[in-house]
Tab-separated table of C-alpha atoms in Angstrom:
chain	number	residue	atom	x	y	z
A	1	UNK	CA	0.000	0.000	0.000
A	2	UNK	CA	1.048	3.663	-0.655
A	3	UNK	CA	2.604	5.490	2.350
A	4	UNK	CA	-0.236	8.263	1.742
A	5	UNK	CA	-2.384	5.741	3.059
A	6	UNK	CA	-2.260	7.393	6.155
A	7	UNK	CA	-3.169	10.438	5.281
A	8	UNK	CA	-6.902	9.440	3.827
A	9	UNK	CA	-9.553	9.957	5.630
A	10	UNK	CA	-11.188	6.647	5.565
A	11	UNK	CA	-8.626	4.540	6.659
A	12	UNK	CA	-8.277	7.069	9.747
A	13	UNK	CA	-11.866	6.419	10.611
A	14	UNK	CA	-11.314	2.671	9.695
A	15	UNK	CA	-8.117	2.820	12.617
A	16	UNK	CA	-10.675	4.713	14.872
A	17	UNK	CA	-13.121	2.365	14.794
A	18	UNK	CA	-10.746	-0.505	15.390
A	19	UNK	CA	-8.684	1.112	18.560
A	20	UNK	CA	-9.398	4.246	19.250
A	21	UNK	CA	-6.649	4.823	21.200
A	22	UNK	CA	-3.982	4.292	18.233
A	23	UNK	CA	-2.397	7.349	17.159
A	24	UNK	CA	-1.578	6.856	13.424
A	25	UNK	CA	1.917	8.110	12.045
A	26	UNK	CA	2.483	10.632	9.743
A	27	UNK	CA	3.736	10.118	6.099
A	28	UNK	CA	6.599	11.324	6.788
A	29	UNK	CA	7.080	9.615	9.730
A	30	UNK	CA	6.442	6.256	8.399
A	31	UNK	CA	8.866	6.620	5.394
A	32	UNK	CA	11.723	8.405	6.937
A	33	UNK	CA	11.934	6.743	10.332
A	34	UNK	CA	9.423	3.917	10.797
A	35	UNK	CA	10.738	1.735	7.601
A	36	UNK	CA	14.382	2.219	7.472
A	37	UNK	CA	13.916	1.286	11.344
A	38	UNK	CA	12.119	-1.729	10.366
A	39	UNK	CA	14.617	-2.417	7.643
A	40	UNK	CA	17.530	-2.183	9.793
A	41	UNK	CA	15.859	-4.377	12.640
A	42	UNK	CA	14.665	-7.046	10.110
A	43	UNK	CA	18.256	-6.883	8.473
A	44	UNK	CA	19.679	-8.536	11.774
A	45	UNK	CA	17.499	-10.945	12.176
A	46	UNK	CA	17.993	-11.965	8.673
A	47	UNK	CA	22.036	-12.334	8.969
A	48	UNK	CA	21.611	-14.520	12.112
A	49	UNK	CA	19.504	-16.774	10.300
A	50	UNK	CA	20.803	-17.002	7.333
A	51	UNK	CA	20.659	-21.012	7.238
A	52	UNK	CA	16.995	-20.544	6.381
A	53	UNK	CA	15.417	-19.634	3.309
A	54	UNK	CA	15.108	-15.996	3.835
A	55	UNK	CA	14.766	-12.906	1.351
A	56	UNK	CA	17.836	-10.579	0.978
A	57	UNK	CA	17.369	-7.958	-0.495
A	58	UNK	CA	16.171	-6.353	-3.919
A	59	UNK	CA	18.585	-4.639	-6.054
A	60	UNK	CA	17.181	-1.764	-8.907
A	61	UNK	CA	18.258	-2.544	-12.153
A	62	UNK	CA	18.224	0.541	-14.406
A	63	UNK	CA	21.050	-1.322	-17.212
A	64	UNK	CA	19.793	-3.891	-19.429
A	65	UNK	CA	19.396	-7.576	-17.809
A	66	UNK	CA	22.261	-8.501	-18.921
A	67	UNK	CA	24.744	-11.956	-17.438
A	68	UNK	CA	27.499	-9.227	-16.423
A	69	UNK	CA	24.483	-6.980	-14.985
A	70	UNK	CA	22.662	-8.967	-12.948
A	71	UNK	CA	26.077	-10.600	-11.433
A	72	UNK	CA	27.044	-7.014	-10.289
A	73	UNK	CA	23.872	-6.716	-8.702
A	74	UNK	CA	23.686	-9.835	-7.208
A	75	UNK	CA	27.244	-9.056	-5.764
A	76	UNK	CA	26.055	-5.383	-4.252
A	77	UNK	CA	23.762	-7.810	-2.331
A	78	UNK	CA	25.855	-9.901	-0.657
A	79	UNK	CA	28.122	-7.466	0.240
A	80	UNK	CA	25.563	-5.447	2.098
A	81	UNK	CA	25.531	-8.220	4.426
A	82	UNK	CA	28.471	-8.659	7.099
A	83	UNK	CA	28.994	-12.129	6.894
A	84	UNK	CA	31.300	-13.520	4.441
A	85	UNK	CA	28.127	-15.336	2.360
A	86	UNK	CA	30.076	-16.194	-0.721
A	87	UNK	CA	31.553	-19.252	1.537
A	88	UNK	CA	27.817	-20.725	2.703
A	89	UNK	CA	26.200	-20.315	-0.199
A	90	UNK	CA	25.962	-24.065	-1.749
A	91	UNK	CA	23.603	-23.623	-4.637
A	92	UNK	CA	21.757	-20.968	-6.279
A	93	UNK	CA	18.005	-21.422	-7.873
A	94	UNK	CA	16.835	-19.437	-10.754
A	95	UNK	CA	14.019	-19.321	-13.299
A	96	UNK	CA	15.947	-20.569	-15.628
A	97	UNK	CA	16.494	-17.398	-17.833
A	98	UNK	CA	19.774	-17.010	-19.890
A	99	UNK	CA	20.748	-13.588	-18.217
A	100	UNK	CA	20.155	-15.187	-14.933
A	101	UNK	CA	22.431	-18.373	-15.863
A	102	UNK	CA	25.333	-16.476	-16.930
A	103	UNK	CA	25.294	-14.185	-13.820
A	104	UNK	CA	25.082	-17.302	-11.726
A	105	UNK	CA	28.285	-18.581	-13.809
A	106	UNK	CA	29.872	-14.980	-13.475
A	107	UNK	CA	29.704	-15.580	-9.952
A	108	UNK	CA	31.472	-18.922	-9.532
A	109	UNK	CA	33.814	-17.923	-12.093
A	110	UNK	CA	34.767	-14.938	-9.665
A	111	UNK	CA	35.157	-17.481	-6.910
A	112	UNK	CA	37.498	-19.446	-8.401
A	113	UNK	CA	39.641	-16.568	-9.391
A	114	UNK	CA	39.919	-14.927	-5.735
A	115	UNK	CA	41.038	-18.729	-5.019
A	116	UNK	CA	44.233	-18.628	-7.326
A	117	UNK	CA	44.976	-15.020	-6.706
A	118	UNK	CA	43.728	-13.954	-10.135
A	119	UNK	CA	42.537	-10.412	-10.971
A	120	UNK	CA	38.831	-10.471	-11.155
A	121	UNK	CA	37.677	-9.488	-14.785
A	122	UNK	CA	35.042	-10.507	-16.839
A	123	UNK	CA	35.727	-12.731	-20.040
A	124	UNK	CA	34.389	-10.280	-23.160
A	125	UNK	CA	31.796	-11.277	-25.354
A	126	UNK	CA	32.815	-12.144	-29.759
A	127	UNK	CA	31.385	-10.132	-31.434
A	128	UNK	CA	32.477	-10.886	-35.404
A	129	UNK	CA	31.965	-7.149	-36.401
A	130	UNK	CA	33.825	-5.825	-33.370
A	131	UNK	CA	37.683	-5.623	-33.860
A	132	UNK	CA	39.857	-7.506	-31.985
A	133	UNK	CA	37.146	-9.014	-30.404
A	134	UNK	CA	38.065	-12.507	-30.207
A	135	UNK	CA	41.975	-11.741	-29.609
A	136	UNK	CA	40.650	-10.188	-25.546
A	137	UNK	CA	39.182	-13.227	-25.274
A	138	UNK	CA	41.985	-15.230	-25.865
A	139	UNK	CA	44.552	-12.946	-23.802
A	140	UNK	CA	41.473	-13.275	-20.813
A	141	UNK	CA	41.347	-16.900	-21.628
A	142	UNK	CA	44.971	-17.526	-20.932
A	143	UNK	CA	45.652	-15.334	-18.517
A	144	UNK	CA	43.066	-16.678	-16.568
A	145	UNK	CA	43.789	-20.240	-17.278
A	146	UNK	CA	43.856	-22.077	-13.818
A	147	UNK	CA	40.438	-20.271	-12.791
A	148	UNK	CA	38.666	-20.950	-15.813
A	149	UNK	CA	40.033	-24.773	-15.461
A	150	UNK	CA	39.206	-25.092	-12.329
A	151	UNK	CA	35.443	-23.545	-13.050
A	152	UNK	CA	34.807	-26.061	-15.444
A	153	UNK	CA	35.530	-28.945	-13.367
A	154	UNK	CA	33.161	-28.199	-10.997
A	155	UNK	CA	30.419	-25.845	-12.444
A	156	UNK	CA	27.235	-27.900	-12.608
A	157	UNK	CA	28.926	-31.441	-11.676
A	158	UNK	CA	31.394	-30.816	-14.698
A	159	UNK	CA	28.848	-30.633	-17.387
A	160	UNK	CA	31.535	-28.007	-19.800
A	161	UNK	CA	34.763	-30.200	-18.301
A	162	UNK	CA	35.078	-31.138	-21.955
A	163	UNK	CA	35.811	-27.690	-23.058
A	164	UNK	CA	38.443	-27.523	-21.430
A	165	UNK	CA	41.529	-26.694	-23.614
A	166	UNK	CA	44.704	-29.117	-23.620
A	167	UNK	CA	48.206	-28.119	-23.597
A	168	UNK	CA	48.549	-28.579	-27.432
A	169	UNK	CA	45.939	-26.153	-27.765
A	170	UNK	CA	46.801	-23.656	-25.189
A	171	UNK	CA	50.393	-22.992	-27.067
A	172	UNK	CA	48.609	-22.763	-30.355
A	173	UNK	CA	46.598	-19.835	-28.393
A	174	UNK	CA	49.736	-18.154	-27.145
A	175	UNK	CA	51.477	-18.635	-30.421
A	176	UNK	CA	48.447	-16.670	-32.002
A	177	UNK	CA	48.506	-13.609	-29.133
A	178	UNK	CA	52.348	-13.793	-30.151
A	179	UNK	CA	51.913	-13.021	-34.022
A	180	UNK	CA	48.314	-11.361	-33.659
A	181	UNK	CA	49.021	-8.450	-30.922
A	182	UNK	CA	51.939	-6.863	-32.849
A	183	UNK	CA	49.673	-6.662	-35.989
A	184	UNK	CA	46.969	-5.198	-33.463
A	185	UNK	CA	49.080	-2.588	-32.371
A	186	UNK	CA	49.624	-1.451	-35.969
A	187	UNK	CA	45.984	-0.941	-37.096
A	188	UNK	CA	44.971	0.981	-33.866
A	189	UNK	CA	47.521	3.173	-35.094
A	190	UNK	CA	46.396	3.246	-38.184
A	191	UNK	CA	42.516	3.548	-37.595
A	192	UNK	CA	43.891	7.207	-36.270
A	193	UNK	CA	42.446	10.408	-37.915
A	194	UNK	CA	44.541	13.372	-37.261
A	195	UNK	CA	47.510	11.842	-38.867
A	196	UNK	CA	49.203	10.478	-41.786
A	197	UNK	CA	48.124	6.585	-41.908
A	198	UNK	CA	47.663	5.473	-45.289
A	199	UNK	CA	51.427	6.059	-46.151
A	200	UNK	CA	52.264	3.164	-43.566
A	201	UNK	CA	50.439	-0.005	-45.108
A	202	UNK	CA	53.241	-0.530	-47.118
A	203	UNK	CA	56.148	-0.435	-44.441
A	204	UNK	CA	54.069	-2.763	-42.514
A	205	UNK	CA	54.024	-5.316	-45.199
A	206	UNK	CA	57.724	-4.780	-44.951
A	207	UNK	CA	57.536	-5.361	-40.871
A	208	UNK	CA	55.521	-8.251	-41.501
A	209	UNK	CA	57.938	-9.678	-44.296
A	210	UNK	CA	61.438	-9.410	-42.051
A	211	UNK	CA	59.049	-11.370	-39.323
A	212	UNK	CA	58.615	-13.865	-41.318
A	213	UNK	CA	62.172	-14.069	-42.594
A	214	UNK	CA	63.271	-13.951	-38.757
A	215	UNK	CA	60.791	-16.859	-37.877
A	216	UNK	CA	63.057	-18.875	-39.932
A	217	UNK	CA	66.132	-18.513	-38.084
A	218	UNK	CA	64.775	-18.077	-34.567
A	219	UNK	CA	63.820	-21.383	-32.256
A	220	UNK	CA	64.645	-19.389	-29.042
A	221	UNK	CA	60.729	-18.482	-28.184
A	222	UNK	CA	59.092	-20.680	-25.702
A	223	UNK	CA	55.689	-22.006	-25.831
A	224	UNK	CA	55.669	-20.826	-29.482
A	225	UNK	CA	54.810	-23.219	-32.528
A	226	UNK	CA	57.285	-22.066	-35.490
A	227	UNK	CA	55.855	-23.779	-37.598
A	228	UNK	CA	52.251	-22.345	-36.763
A	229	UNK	CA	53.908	-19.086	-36.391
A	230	UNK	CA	55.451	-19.265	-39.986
A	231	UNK	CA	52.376	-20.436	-41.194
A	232	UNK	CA	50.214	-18.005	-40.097
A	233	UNK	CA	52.790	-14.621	-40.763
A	234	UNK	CA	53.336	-16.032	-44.486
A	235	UNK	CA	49.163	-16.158	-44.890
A	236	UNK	CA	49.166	-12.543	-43.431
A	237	UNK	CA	51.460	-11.319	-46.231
A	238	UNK	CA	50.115	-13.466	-48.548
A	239	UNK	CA	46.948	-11.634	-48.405
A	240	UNK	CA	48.109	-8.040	-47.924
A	241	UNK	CA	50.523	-8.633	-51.152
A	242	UNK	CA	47.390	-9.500	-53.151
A	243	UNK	CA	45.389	-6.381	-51.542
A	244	UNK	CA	47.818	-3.912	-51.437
A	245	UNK	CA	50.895	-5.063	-53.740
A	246	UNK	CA	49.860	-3.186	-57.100
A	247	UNK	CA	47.747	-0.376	-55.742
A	248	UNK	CA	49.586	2.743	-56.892
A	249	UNK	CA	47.977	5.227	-54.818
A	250	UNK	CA	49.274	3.526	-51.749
A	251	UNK	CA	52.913	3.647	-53.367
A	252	UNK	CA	52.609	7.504	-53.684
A	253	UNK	CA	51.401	8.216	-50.393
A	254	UNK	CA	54.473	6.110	-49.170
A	255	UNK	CA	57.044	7.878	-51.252
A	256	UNK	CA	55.482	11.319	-50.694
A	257	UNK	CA	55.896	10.089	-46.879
A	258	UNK	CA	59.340	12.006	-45.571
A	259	UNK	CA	59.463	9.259	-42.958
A	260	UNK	CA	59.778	6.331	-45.568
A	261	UNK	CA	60.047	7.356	-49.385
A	262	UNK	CA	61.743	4.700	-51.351
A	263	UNK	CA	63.079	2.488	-48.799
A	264	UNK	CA	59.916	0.453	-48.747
A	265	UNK	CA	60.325	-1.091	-52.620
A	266	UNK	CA	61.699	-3.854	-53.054
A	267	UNK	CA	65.795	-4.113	-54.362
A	268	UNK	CA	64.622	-6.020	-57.092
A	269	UNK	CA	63.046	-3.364	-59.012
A	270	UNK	CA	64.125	-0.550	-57.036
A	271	UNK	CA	65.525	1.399	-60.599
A	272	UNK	CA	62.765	0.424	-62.736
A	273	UNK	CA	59.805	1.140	-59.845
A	274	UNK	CA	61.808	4.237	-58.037
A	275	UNK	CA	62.027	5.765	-62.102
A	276	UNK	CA	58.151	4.994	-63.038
A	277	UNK	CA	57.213	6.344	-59.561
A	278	UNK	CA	58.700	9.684	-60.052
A	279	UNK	CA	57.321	9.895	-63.817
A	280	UNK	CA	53.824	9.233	-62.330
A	281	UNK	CA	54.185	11.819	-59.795
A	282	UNK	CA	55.514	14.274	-62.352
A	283	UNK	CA	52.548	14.065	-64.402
A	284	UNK	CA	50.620	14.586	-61.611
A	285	UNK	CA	52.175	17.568	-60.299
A	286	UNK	CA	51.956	19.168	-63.236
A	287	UNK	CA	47.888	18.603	-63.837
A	288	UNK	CA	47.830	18.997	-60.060
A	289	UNK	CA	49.461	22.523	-60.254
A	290	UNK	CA	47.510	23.643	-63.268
A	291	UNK	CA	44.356	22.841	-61.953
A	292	UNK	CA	45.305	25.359	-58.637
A	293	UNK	CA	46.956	27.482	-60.908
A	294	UNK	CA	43.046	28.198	-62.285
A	295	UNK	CA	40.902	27.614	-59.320
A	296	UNK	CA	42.752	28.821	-56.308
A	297	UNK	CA	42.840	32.384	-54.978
A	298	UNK	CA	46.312	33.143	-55.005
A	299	UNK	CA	48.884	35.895	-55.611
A	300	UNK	CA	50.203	34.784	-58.718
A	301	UNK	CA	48.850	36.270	-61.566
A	302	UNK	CA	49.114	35.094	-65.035
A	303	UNK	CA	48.565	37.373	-68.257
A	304	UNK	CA	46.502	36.085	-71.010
A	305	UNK	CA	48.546	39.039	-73.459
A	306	UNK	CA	52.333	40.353	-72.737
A	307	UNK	CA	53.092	43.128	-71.066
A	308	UNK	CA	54.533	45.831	-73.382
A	309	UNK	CA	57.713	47.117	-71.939
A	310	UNK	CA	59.534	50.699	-72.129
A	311	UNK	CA	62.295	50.884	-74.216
A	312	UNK	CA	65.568	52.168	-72.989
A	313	UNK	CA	67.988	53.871	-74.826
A	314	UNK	CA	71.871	54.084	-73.927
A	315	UNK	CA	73.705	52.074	-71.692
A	316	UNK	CA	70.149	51.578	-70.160
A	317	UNK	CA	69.577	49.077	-72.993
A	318	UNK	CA	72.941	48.039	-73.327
A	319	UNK	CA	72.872	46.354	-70.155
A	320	UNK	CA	69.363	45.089	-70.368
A	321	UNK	CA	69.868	43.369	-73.677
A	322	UNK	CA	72.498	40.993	-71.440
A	323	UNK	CA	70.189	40.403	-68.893
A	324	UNK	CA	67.680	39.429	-70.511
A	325	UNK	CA	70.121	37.037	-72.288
A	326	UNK	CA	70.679	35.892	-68.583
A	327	UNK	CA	67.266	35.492	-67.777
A	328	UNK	CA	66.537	33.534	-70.853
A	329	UNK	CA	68.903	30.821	-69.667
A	330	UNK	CA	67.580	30.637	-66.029
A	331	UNK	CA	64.285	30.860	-66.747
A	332	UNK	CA	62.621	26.874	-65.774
A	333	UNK	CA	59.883	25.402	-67.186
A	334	UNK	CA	57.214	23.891	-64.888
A	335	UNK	CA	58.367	20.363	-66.086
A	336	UNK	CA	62.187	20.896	-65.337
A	337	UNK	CA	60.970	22.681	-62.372
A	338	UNK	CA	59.416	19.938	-60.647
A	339	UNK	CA	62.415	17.704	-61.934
A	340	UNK	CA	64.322	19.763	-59.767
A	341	UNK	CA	61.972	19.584	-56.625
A	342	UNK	CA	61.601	15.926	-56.870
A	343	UNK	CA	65.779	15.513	-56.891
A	344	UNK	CA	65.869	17.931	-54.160
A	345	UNK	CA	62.629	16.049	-52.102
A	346	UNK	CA	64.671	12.506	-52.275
A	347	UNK	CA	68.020	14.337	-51.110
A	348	UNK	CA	66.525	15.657	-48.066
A	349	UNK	CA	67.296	13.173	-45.385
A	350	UNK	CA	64.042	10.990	-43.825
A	351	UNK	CA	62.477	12.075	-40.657
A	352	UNK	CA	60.572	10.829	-37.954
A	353	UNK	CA	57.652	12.611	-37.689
A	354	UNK	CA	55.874	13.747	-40.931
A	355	UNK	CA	52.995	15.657	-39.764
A	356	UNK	CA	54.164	19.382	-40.136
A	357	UNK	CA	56.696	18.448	-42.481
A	358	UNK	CA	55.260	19.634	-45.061
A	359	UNK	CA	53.694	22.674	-44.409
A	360	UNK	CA	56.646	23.622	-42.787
A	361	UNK	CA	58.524	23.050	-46.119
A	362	UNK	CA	55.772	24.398	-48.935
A	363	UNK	CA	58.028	27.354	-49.833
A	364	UNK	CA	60.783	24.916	-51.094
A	365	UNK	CA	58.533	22.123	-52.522
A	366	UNK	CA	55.273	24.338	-53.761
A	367	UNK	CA	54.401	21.849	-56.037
A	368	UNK	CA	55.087	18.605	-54.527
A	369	UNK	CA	53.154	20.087	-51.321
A	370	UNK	CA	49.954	20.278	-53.261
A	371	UNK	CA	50.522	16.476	-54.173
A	372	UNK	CA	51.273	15.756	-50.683
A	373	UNK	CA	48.078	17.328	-49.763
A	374	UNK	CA	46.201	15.759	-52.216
A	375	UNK	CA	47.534	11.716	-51.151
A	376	UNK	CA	48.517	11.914	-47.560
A	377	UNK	CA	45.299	12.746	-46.186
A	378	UNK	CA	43.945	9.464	-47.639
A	379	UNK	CA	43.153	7.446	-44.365
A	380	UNK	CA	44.269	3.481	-44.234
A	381	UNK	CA	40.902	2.171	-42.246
A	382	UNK	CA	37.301	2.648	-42.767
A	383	UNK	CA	37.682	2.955	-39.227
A	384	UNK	CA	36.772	6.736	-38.944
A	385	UNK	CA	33.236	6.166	-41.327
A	386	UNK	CA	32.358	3.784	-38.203
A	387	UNK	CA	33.001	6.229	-35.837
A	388	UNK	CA	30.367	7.980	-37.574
A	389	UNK	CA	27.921	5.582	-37.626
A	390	UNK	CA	28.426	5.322	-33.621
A	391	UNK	CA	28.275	8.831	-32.926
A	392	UNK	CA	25.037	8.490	-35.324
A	393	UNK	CA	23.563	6.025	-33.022
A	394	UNK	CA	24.044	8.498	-30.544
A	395	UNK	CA	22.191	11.189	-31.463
A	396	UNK	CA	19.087	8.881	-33.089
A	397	UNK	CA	17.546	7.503	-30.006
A	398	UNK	CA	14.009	6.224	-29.213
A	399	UNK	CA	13.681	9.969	-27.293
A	400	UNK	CA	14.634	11.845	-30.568
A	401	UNK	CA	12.302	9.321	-32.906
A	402	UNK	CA	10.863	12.539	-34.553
A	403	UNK	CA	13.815	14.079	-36.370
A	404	UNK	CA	13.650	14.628	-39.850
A	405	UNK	CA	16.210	13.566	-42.366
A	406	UNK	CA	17.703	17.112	-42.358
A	407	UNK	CA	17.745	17.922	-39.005
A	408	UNK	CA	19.517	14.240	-38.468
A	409	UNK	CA	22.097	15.141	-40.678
A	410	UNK	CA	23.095	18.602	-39.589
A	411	UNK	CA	23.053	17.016	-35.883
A	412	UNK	CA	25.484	14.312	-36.743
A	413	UNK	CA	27.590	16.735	-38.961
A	414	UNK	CA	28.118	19.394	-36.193
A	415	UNK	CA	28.637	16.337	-33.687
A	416	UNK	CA	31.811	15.331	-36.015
A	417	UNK	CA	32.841	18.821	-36.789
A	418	UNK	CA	32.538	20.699	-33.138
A	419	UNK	CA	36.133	21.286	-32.955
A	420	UNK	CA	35.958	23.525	-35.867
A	421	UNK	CA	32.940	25.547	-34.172
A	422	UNK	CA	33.987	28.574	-32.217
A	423	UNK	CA	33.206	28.610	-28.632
A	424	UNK	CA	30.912	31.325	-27.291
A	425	UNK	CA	31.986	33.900	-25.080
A	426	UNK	CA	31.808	33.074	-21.739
């Protein structure tokens, strides 16, 4: 019944009429002094008891119902207690649900990893469209190998014992963390989006190569299978040669990359591919450069019709006739010019960092900067686009059902652009 029970006028004449010497409690009184009272009371008598089938408590659950969920709360329940009830507790009944079962597993699980000393963490859930999924559950899985034995030996009589995974397979796991968390490392860093990233697929091929070509001579790692190692590195490249191998654009982000250039291509053809590399950027300067030559909004200013020039007369034109002669000879064509900035680009030694490089170098490569521009910002991952669908997801919710396609869009633009909106005064 509601605590503003009290407070009606009928059940104050039903009281009456019962004992009329019973002073009924306020509202306020009952909620903020007569219940917790009762609670606390009650609470005592429950912990000496707790041999019986008693009731101990009910947790809110504002998350979802899920496994990890409803452990947590079943945890915050036990712990109000002062008894250690973890050790007494011999079996747990449930209706059956699926959430329910996996909290009750999540439980014993935790149990058997205070016994070995183990951190207690939760095993993540595969997810095949979630990356790198299935490589935490493996670290979890090994690192947590005792407990998770030990679980499935005695969880439900030993029903899952079976699943349990041999030695055999247990170095075929750690031989898979030891080629797979290297490779992980690399696209993290390459799923960035305020650097250069695409420049870098092709000096990882190169990492992954000399791996492979180290495999062969090393024996030295324990709990390692070479031959699964080997196996699985020369698969790797296999597949990112017949990806990435002949994609051209990926070779001119590279060599317009002042970290890497040419190193990355191979000695074989290094004179044949370094020479039809250069020609390819060369023609692409020069429709690069045209094509800002007419569109941007720059200084320089070029005349449709020659300027007619004032003749001198004297010594005046003396000397100007053998400048002019001078000139003649410097003067560079836009082809010989960006000969000349593409010898002087390679000369330059390599750097580590390449993410000012070249804007702070456009005044002595103008035309291989707006090349640089137009390749380096390619990104390596599609891994930005799904940050967009998140943040998408975040903004659509069942509370914003209503928004029209237009509004939608502006909100999720702004949401990915709000470091380029200026803060208001404060």
């Amino acid at each position: 019944m509601p605590y503003n029970l009290v407070d009606k006028e009928g059940f104050k004449l039903f009281v009456n009429a019962l004992n009329p010497s019973y002073r009924l409690p306020s509202r306020t009184t009952l909620s903020n002094r007569k219940i917790p009272d009762l609670f606390k009371e009650t609470k005592m008598k429950v912990e000496s008891i707790l041999s019986k089938t008693i009731y101990l408590g009910c947790q809110d659950m504002s998350d979802n119902h899920t496994g990890e969920n409803l452990a947590d709360a079943i945890q915050l329940i036990l712990l109000e207690y002062d008894r250690e009830i973890n050790v007494g507790i011999g079996a747990i009944t449930t209706d059956n649900g699926a959430n329910v079962l996996k909290a009750t597993a999540i439980r014993e699980l935790s149990i058997e990893q205070r016994r070995y000393g183990l951190p207690t963490v939760k095993f993540p859930t595969y997810s095949k469209t979630r990356w790198w999924s299935l490589l935490d559950l493996i670290e979890i899985a090994i690192s947590q190998e005792l407990a998770l034995a030990s679980f499935l030996r005695s969880y439900k009589n030993g029903i899952h014992k079976d699943k349990m995974y041999n030695e055999e397979e247990m170095i075929v796991l750690k031989t898979l963390i030891h080629v797979l968390q290297p490779i992980r490392q690399i696209s993290d860093n390459l799923a960035g989006e305020t650097f250069v990233t695409a420049s870098a697929i092709i000096p990882v091929i190169k990492i992954e190569e000399n791996k492979l070509t180290e495999t062969a001579t090393n024996d030295s790692e324990i709990n390692i299978d070479q031959t699964l190692k080997k196996t699985v590195l020369q698969t790797i490249v296999d597949l990112l040669h017949v990806r990435y191998n002949n994609n051209y654009i990926l070779k001119m982000c590279t060599v317009l990359d002042p970290r890497f250039k040419f190193d990355v291509i191979s000695l074989e053809t290094h004179d044949a591919e370094t020479s039809a590399i250069k020609t390819l950027i060369k023609e692409e300067c020069i429709e690069a450069w045209e094509y800002w030559i007419k569109t941007s909004n720059n200084t320089l200013i070029i005349d449709s019709e020659p300027r007619t020039k004032k003749q001198n007369v004297g010594l005046t034109a003396i000397f100007d006739t053998f400048n002019q002669t001078q000139s003649t000879d410097r003067e560079i064509s836009l082809s010989d010019g960006i000969d000349k900035e593409i010898d002087a680009y390679f000369q330059v030694p390599k750097i580590k960092s390449s993410s000012t490089w070249w804007f702070s170098n456009e005044s002595m490569f103008p035309k291989l900067h707006i090349m640089a521009r137009k390749y380096l910002c390619i990104q390596a991952t599609s891994v930005p686009s799904e940050r967009v669908f998140s943040r998408a997801g975040n903004i659509v919710t069942d509370h914003r059902a209503s928004l029209s396609d237009e509004h939608c869009s502006q909100l999720i633009f702004l949401s990915m652009n709000k470091k380029f909106i200026d803060k208001p005064f404060s």
